[in-house]
Each structure stands twice: as C-alpha cells, then as structure tokens.
Coordinates of C-alpha atoms and ligand atoms in Angstrom, one line a residue:
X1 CA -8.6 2.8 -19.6
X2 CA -11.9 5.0 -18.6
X3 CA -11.3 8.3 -17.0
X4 CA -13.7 6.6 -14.0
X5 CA -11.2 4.0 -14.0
X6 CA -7.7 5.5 -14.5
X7 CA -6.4 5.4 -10.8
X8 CA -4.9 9.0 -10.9
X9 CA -8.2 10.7 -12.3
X10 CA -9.7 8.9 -9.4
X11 CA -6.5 10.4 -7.3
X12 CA -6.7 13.9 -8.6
X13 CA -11.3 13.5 -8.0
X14 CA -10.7 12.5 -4.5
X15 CA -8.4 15.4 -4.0
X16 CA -10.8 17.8 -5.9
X17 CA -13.3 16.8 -3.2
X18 CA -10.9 17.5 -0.1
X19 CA -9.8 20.6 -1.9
X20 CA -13.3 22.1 -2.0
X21 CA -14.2 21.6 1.8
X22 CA -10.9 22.9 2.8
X23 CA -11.3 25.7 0.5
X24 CA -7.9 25.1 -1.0
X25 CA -5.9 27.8 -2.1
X26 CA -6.2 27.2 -6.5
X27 CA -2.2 27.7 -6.6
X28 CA -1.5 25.1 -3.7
X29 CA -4.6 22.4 -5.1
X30 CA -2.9 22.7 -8.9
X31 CA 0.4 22.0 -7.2
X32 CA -0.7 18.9 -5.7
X33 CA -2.9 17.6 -8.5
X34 CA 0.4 16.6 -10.2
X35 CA 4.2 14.8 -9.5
X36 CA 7.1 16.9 -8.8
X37 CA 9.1 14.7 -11.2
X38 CA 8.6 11.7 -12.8
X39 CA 11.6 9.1 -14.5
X40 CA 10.8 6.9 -17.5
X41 CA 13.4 4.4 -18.0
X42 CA 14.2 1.4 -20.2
X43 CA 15.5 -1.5 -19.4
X44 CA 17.2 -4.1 -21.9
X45 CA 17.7 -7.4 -19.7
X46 CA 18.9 -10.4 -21.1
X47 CA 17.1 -13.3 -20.6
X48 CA 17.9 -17.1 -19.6
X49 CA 17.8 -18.0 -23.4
X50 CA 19.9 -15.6 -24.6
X51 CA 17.7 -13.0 -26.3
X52 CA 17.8 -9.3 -24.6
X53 CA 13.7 -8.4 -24.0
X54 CA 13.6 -4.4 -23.1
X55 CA 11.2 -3.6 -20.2
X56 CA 10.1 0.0 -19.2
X57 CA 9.7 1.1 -15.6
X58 CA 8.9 4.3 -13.5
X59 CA 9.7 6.4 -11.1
X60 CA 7.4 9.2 -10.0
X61 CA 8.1 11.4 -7.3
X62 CA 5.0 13.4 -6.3
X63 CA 5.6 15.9 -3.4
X64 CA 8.7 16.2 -0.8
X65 CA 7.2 19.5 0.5
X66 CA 7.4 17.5 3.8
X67 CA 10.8 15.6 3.8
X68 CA 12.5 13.2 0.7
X69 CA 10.0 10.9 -0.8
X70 CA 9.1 7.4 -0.4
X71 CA 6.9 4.9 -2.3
X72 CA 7.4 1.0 -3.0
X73 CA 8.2 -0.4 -6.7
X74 CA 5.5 -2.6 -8.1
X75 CA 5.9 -5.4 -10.9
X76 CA 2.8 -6.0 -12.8
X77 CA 2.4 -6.8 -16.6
X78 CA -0.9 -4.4 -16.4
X79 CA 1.4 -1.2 -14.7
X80 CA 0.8 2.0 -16.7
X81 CA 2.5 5.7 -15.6
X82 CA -1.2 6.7 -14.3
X83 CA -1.2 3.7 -11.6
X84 CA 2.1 4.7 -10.6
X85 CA 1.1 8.7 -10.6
X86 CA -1.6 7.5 -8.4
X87 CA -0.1 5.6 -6.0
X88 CA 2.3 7.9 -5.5
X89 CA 0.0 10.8 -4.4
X90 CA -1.7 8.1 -2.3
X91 CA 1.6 7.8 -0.6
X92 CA 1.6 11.2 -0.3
X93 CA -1.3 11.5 1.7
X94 CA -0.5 8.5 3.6
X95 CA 3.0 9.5 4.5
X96 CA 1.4 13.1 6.0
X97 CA -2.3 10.8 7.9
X98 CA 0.3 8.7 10.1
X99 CA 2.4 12.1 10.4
X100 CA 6.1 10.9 9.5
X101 CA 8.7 13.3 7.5
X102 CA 8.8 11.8 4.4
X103 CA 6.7 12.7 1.0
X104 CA 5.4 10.6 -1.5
X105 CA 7.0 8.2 -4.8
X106 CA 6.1 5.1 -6.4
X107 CA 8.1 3.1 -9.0
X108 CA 6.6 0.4 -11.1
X109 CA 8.3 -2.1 -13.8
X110 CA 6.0 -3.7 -16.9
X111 CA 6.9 -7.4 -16.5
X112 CA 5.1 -10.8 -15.5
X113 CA 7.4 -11.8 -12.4
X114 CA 5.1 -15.1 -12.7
X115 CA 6.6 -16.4 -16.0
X116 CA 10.5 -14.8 -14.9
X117 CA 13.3 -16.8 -13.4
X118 CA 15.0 -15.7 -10.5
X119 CA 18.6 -14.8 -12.5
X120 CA 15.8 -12.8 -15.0
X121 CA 14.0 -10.7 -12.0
X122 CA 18.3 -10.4 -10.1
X123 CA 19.1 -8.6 -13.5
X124 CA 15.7 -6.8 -13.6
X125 CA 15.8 -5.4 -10.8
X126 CA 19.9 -4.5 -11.0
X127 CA 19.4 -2.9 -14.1
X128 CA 16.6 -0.5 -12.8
X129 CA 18.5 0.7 -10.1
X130 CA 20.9 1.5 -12.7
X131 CA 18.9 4.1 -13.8
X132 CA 16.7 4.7 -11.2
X133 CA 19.8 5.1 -9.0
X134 CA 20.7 8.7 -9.9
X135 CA 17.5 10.1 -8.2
X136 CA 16.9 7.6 -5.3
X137 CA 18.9 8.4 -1.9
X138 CA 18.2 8.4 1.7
X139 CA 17.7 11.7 1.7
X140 CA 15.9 11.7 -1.7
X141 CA 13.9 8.9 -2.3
X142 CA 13.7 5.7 -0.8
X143 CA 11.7 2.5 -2.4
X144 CA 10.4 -0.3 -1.1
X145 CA 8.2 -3.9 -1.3
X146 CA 4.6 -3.3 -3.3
X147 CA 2.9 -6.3 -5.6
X148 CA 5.2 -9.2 -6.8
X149 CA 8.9 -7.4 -5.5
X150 CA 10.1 -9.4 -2.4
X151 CA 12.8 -8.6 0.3
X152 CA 14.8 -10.7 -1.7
X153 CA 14.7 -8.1 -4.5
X154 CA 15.0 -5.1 -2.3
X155 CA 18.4 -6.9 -1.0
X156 CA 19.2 -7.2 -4.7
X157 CA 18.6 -3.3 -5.4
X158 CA 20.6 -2.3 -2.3
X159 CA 23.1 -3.9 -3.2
X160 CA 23.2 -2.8 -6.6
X161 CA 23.4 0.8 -5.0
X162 CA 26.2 0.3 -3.1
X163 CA 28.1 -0.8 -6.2
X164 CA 26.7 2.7 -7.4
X165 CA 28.0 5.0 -4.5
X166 CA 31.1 2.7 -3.7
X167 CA 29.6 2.1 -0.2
X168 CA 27.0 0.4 1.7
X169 CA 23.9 2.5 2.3
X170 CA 21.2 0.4 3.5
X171 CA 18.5 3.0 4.3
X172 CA 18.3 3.6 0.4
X173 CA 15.9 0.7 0.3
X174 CA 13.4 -0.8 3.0
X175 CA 11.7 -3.9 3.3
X176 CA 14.9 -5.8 3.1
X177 CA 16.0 -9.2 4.9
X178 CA 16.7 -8.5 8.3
X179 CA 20.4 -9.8 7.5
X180 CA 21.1 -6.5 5.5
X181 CA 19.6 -4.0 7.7
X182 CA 15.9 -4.9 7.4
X183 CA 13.7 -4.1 10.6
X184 CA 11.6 -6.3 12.7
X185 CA 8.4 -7.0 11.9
X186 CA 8.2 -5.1 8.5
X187 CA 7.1 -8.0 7.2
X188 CA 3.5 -8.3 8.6
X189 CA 3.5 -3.8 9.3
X190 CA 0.5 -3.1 6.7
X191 CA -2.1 -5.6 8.1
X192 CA -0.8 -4.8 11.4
X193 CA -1.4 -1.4 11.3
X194 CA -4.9 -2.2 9.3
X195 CA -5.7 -4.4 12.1
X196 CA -5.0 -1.6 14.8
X197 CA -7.1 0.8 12.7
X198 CA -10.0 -2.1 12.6
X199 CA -9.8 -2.8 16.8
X200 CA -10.4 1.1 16.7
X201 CA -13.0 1.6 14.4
X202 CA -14.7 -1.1 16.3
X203 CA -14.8 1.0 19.2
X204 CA -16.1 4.1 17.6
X205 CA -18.8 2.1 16.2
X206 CA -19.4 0.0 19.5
X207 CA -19.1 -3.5 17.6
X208 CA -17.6 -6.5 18.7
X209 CA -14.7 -7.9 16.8
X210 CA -14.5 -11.6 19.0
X211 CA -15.8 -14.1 16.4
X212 CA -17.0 -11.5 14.0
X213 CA -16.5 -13.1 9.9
X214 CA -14.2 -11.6 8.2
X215 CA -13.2 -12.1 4.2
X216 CA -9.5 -11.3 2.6
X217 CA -9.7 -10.7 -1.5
X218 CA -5.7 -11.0 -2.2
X219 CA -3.3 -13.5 -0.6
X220 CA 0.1 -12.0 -0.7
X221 CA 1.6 -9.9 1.6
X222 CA -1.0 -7.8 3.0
X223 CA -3.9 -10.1 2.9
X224 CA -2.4 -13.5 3.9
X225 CA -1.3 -11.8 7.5
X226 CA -4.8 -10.1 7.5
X227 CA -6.1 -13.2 7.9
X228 CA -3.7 -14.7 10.6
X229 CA -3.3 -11.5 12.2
X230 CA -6.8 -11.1 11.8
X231 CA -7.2 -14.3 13.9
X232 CA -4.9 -14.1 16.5
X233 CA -5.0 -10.2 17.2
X234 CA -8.4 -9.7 17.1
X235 CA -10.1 -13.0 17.1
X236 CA -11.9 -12.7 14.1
X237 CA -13.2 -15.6 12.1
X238 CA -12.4 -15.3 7.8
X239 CA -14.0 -17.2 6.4
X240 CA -13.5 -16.5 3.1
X241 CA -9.9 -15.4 1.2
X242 CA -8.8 -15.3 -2.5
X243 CA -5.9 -14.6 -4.9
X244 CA -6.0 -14.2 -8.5
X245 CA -7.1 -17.6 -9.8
X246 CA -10.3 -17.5 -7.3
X247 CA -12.0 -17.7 -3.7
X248 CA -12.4 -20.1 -0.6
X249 CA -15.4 -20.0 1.4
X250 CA -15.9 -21.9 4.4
X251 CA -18.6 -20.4 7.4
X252 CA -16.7 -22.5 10.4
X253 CA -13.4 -20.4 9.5
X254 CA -10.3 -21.1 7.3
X255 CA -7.2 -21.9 9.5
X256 CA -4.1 -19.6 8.2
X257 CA -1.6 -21.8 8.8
X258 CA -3.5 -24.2 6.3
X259 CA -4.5 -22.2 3.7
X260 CA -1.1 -20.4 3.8
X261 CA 0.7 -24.3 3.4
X262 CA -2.0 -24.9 0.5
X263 CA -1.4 -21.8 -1.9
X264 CA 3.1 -22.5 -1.0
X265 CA 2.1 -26.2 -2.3
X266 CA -0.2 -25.5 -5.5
X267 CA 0.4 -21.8 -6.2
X268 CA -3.3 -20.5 -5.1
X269 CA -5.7 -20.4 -2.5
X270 CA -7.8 -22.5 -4.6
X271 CA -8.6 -26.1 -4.2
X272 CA -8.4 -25.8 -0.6
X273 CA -10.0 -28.8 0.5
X274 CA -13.0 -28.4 2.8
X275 CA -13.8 -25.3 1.7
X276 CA -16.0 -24.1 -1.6
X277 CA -14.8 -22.4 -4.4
X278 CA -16.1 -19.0 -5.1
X279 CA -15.0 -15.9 -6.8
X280 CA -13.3 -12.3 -6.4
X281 CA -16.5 -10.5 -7.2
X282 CA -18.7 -13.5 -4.9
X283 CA -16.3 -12.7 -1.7
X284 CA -16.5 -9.0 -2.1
X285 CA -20.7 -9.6 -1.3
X286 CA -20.4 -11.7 0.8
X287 CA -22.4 -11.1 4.5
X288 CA -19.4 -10.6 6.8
X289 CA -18.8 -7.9 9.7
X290 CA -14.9 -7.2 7.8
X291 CA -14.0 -6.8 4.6
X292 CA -10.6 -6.5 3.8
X293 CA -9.9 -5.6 -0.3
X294 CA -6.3 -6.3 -0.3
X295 CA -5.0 -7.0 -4.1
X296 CA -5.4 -4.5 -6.4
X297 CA -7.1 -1.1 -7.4
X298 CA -10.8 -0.6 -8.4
X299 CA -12.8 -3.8 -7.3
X300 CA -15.3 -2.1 -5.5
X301 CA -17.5 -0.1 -7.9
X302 CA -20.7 1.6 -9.0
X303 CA -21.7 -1.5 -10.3
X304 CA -21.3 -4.1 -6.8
X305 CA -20.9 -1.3 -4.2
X306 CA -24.5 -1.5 -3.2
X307 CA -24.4 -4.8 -2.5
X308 CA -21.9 -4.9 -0.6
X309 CA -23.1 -5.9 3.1
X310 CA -19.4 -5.9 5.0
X311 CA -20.0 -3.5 8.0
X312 CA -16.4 -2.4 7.9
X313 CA -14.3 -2.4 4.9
X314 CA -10.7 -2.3 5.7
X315 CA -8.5 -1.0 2.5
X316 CA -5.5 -3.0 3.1
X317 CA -5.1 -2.7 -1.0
X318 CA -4.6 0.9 -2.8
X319 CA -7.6 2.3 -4.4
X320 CA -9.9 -0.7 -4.3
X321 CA -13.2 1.7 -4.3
X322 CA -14.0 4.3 -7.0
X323 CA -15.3 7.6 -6.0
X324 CA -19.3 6.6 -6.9
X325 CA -18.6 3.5 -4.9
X326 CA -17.4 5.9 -2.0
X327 CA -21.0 7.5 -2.2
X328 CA -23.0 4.5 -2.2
X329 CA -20.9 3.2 0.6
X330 CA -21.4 5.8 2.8
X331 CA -24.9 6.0 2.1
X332 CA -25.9 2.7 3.2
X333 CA -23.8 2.8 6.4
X334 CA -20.6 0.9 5.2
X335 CA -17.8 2.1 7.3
X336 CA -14.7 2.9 4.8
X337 CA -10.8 2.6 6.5
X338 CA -9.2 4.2 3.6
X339 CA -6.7 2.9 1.9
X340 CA -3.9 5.6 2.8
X341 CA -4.7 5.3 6.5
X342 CA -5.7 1.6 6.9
X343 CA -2.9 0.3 5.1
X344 CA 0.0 2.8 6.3
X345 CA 1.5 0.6 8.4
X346 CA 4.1 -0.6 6.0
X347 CA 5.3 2.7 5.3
X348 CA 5.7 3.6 8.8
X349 CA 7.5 0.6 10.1
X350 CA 9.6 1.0 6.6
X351 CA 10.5 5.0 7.7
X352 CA 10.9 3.1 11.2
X353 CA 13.6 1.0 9.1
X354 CA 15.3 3.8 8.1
X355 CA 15.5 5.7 11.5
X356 CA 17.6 2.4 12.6
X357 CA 19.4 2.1 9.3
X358 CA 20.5 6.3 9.9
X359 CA 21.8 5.2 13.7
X360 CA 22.7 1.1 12.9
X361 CA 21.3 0.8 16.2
X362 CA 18.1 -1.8 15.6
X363 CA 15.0 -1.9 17.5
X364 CA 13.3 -5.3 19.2
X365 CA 10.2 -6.3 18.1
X366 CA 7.7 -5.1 20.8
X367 CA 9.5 -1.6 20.2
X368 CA 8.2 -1.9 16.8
X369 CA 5.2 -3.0 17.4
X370 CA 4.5 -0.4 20.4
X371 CA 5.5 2.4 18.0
X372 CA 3.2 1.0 15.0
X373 CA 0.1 0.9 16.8
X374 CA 0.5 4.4 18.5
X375 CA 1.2 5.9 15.4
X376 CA -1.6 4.0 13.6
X377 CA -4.4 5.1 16.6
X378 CA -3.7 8.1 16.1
X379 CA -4.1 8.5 12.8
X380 CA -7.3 6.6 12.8
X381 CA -8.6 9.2 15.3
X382 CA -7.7 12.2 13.6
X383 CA -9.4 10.9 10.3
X384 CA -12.2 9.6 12.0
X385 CA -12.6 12.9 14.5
X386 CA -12.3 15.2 10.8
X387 CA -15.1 12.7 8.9
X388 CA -17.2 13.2 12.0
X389 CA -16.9 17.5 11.8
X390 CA -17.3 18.1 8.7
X391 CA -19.7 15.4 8.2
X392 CA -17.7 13.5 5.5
X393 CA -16.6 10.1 4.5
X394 CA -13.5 8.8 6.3
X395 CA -11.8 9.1 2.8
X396 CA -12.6 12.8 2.5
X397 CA -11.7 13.1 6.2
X398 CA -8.3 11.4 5.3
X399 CA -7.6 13.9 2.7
X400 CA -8.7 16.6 4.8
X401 CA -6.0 15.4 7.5
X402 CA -3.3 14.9 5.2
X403 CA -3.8 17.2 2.3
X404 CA -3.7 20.6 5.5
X405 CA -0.3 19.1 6.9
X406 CA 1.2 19.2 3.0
X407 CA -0.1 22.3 2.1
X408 CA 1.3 23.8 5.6
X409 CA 4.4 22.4 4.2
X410 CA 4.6 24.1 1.0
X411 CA 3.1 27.3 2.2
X412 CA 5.5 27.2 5.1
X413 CA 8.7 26.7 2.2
X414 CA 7.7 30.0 0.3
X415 CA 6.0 27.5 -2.6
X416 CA 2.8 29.0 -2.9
Ligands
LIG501 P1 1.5 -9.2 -3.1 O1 2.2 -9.3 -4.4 O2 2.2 -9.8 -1.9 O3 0.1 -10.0 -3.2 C1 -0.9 -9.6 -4.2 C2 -2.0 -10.7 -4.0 O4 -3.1 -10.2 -4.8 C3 -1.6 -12.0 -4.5 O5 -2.1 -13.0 -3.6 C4 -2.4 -12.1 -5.9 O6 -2.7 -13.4 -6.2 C5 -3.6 -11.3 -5.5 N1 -4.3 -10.8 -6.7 C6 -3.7 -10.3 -7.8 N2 -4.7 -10.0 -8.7 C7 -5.9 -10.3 -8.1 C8 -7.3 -10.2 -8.4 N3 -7.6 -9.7 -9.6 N4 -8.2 -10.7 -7.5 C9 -7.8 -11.1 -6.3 N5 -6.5 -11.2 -5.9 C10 -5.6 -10.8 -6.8 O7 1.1 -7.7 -2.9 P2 0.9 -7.0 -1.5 O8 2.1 -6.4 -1.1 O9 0.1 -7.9 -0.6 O10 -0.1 -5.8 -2.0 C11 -1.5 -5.9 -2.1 C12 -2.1 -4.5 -2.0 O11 -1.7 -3.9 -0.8 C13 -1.7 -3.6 -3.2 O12 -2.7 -2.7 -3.5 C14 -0.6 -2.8 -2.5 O13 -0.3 -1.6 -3.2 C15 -1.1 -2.7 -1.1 N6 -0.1 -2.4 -0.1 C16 0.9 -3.2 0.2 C17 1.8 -2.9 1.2 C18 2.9 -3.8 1.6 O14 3.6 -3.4 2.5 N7 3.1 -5.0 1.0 C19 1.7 -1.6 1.8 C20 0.7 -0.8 1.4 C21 -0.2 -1.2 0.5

C-alpha cells in the first residue's frame, strides 16, 4: 500500500497538521503518533470440513491517557495492522470530540465472513477472545460491532469471556443483543448521531434539509439507517445508495423499507427494480445536497475530490477522504463532518451501554436518544466553533478539539 494511502500515515499526517497549529509540545505529538500496545494473535479454527485454516487478528490499543480504551473489531479479508493502527487513533480522537472517559482501540481479524458459516465465524470469534481476552476488561478495553461482526458475534465474545473470568461481565463487550445486556437503540447510534451532526451543520450553513437529495455509498449498518433515518428525521430525499457489488439511482427517491427488503432477498442493493444501476465512484459525484461515505476508508481522493458536488459530506465511514482530498474539499466550499465526529454516535451510545451494564439498571429509549443528540451537538459545535477560529477545516478543527483534551490528559498524569 502507498504511504498516501496507508490509513495510519494518513492518521499520523492529519495529526502532524493539528499538532503544528496547536504548537504541540514534540514529546506529547511523538507520544500520540503511535499505540500504547498493540497484540498480534493467531488463530487456528477448524473449519466445517474438517481441516484447521489459521487466521491472524489484532488488537491495538492506542492511548488510555483519558480512561480504558475502546474501539470495535472489524472482519475484512483486506485488514492489515496499519488500518487497525489507524482506526484506533481515530477512536482516539473521537472518544475525546464527544468528551466521554474512555481512550481509543481497535481489533481487526483477516477473514472473508462472506464465504464462512455461522459454526466457522462462533469459533472465530471464541477463539479470538481467547487470546484477546487477557488484555480486554471493562476497565481496560472494551470492543465492539465495526464491518461484517454482528451483535450476534459480540454475544458470542461475551460469552466466551465469562467462561474466561468464571462470571458474567457484560460491559466487556457492547453492541450486543438487547437480551444479554445490549442498550436501546445502539443499533441505529452512528447514523443517528451523523444525522444530529447533519440537522446542525445545516443550521450553521443556513440550508434547508426538507427534500434536500441525499446519496449513501455502503449499505450496512451505518449507511442503510442513513438512509431511513435520513428520511424520516430529517426529511431528506436519497436518492442514490450502494454496497460492494454497485449503485442505485433513482431522482424521485428510494424507499428504505424497499431497498432494505431487496438487498435481505438478493444480497445487494443492486437490481433494485425501478431504479438505474450505477457505480461507487458514479454516486460519490453525483449532484446531491448530502453525501454520506459510509463503507470503507479512502474513496474520496485527489483524483475525484474535485468533482465532487455534495454540499455536505457526512463521514459516517472512517477515513473515506485522504489528506489532498481534504484540501481540495475545503477549497471549493464542500462542508466536511469528519469522520471521528460525524460518526461517534456509536461509540457514545456503546460507553452509554456500559454505564447501564456498570449499574444493570437500563435506560428507555428516548433517554437514549435525548443523551445521543446532546452529546453529539455539542461536539459538532465545538469542532465547528475551533474550524471557524483558527480558520481551518472541520477535520483539523476536530483534531484541535480532541487532540488538547488528550494531551491535558497525559500532561495532567506526569506522562510528558
Ligand atoms: P457493515 O459491515 O454493516 O457494512 C459495510 C457496508 O459497506 C456493506 O453494505 C458493504 O457491502 C459495503 N461496502 C463494502 N465495500 C464497499 C465498497 N468498496 N464500496 C461500497 N460499499 C462497500 O459496516 P458498518 O458498521 O456499516 O461500517 C461502515 C463504516 O462505518 C466503516 O468505515 C466503519 O468503520 C464505520 N463505522 C461504523 C460504526 C458502527 O457502529 N457500525 C461506528 C463508527 C464507524
């Protein structure tokens, strides 16, 4: 992979920037450039035909200056120790923009979860958590959902701990079933919270959100409830959303509920009928008011960013715009919710998860959702307030935010 396009050079470049407005202290910026500790394990799992296939898997935690760590576990065939390094500073940063106690991890497996059965991803998971187990804990380090792993797998991780300790703790994990300690409306918390951050950007900018088009790129968690949260939250109208095998398009508006039915039916979003087929890179240009990346890292670039024409591009994903994008993005006016503040809300309804799992006393849903969006309006203003002063991006002005409130921690514990 390029240095332009290994995730954690583009991690450590957009901390570089932040660290040269703020005038960073060299000892505190080196400290921060780099993971407190990071686990490589190896994982023999034996498969539905007999044969035992080894997988490898991570798990990096990058700075608890600010209380234990917490990042989700993704399963992608294409995961490397850099993604994980970088998404784990990201969570960093985004545990400190929406100001909860809790640092930054990330864990990752190598694996297709496409072509696994479910007994195959059950012992997967169980046998990471065999060796992941001895440095996750509530008060250590506490996983959750990313790309491809479910609540169904998060239930199968808890409980794998518990056989660990010899007792039930549920807050080792979040994003679990609501059965086993799970809160309400985790499920839908990170386009939630990108929504809320979207209905306030609106307002800064003085634009309308009632009918305005909107187009999702990625169909899983975070995008598929952008788009029906999209709708009935804020009224807007996608029109176009995609997954991995392609694009939709349709200019009257794609019903959720629809779409959602087609892609449980067939596997994609493709094939839709009444809508036109287009592709990831086509629905990225596209002429809508919202853009919301939300699949993977690096899809926005130096080669497509200046045509780009959304007036608002909501990061639901992690890292979907490289640092020269960034540039050409602000330069023609495109207004940039950045991933570690747009798409926080699934950490902070997942730390809200463990606050109930610490008391076993659970929260209703309005609660949740009350909490969500004061925490998430906030955070937008303080990014947005800090682009605005020092006359930066709203990614710079994110760092800013959260990259002060972590070094306060560290110089406040006697690190540097
Ligand atoms: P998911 O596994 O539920 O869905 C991923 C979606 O992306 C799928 O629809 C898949 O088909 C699609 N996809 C994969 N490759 C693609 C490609 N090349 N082009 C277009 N679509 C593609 O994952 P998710 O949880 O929705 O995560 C999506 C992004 O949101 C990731 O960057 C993740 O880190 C980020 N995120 C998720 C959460 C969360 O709570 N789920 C929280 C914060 C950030």
């Amino acid at each position: 992979m390029s240095d332009r396009l290994n995730p954690f050079a583009i991690a450590q470049a957009q901390l570089a920037e932040a660290a040269k407005v703020l005038e960073l202290d060299p000892a505190v910026h080196e400290m921060l450039r780099w993971p407190l500790r990071e686990l490589h394990v190896t994982l023999p799992v034996r498969m539905d035909d007999g044969i035992v296939k080894v997988f490898h898997g991570f798990r990096v935690q990058y700075n608890d200056a600010r209380g234990p760590t917490k990042g989700g576990i993704r399963y992608h065939p294409d995961e490397t120790i850099d993604t994980v390094r970088a998404l784990s500073a990201w969570m960093t940063w985004k545990c400190a923009v929406v100001d909860i106690p809790l640092g930054g991890a990330k864990g990752g497996i190598i694996c297709n979860p496409k072509e696994m059965s479910e007994g195959e991803l059950e012992r997967l998971s169980r046998a990471y958590i065999r060796q992941v187990g001895r440095i996750i804990g509530l008060e250590k380090d506490v996983p959750a959902p990313d790309v491809y792993t479910t609540p169904q797998i998060m239930a199968w991780m808890a409980d794998e701990y518990a056989f660990l300790k010899g007792y039930n703790e549920f807050g080792v994990i979040t994003g679990k079933p609501l059965e086993l300690g799970g809160s309400q409306g985790r499920a839908d918390a990170t386009a939630r919270g990108g929504l809320y951050t979207v209905r306030e950007a609106a307002k800064v900018l003085g634009t309308e959100l009632k009918g305005a088009t909107a187009a999702v790129q990625g169909y899983g968690n975070a995008g598929s409830f952008a788009h029906s949260l999209g709708q009935e939250l804020l009224e807007l109208k996608v029109v176009a959303v995609s997954d991995s095998k392609g694009g939709i398009l349709n200019w009257d508006g794609l019903d959720p509920e629809a779409v959602a039915a087609h892609k449980q039916k067939t596997g994609s979003v493709v094939g839709f009928a009444g809508a036109k087929k287009i592709s990831n890179a086509e629905l990225l240009e596209l002429d809508v008011q919202v853009l919301f990346p939300a699949a993977l890292e690096n899809v926005i670039t130096s080669e497509n960013a200046g045509r780009i024409k959304a007036k608002i591009s909501a990061e639901l994903a992690n890292g979907p715009t490289t640092p020269e994008a960034d540039q050409i993005l602000y330069k023609n006016g495109v207004y940039v919710i950045p991933d570690f503040l747009c798409n926080a809300g699934g950490v902070t309804v997942s730390y809200f998860e463990m606050c109930q799992n610490a008391y076993d006393y659970y929260w209703d849903l309005e609660t949740v959702h009350q909490r969500l969006d004061r925490k998430m309006t906030a955070a937008f203003h303080a990014v947005h307030e800090m682009a605005q002063s020092y006359k930066v991006n709203n990614r710079v002005g994110a760092y800013l935010v959260s990259v002060a409130r972590v070094a306060k921690a560290m110089k406040l514990r006697g690190w540097v």
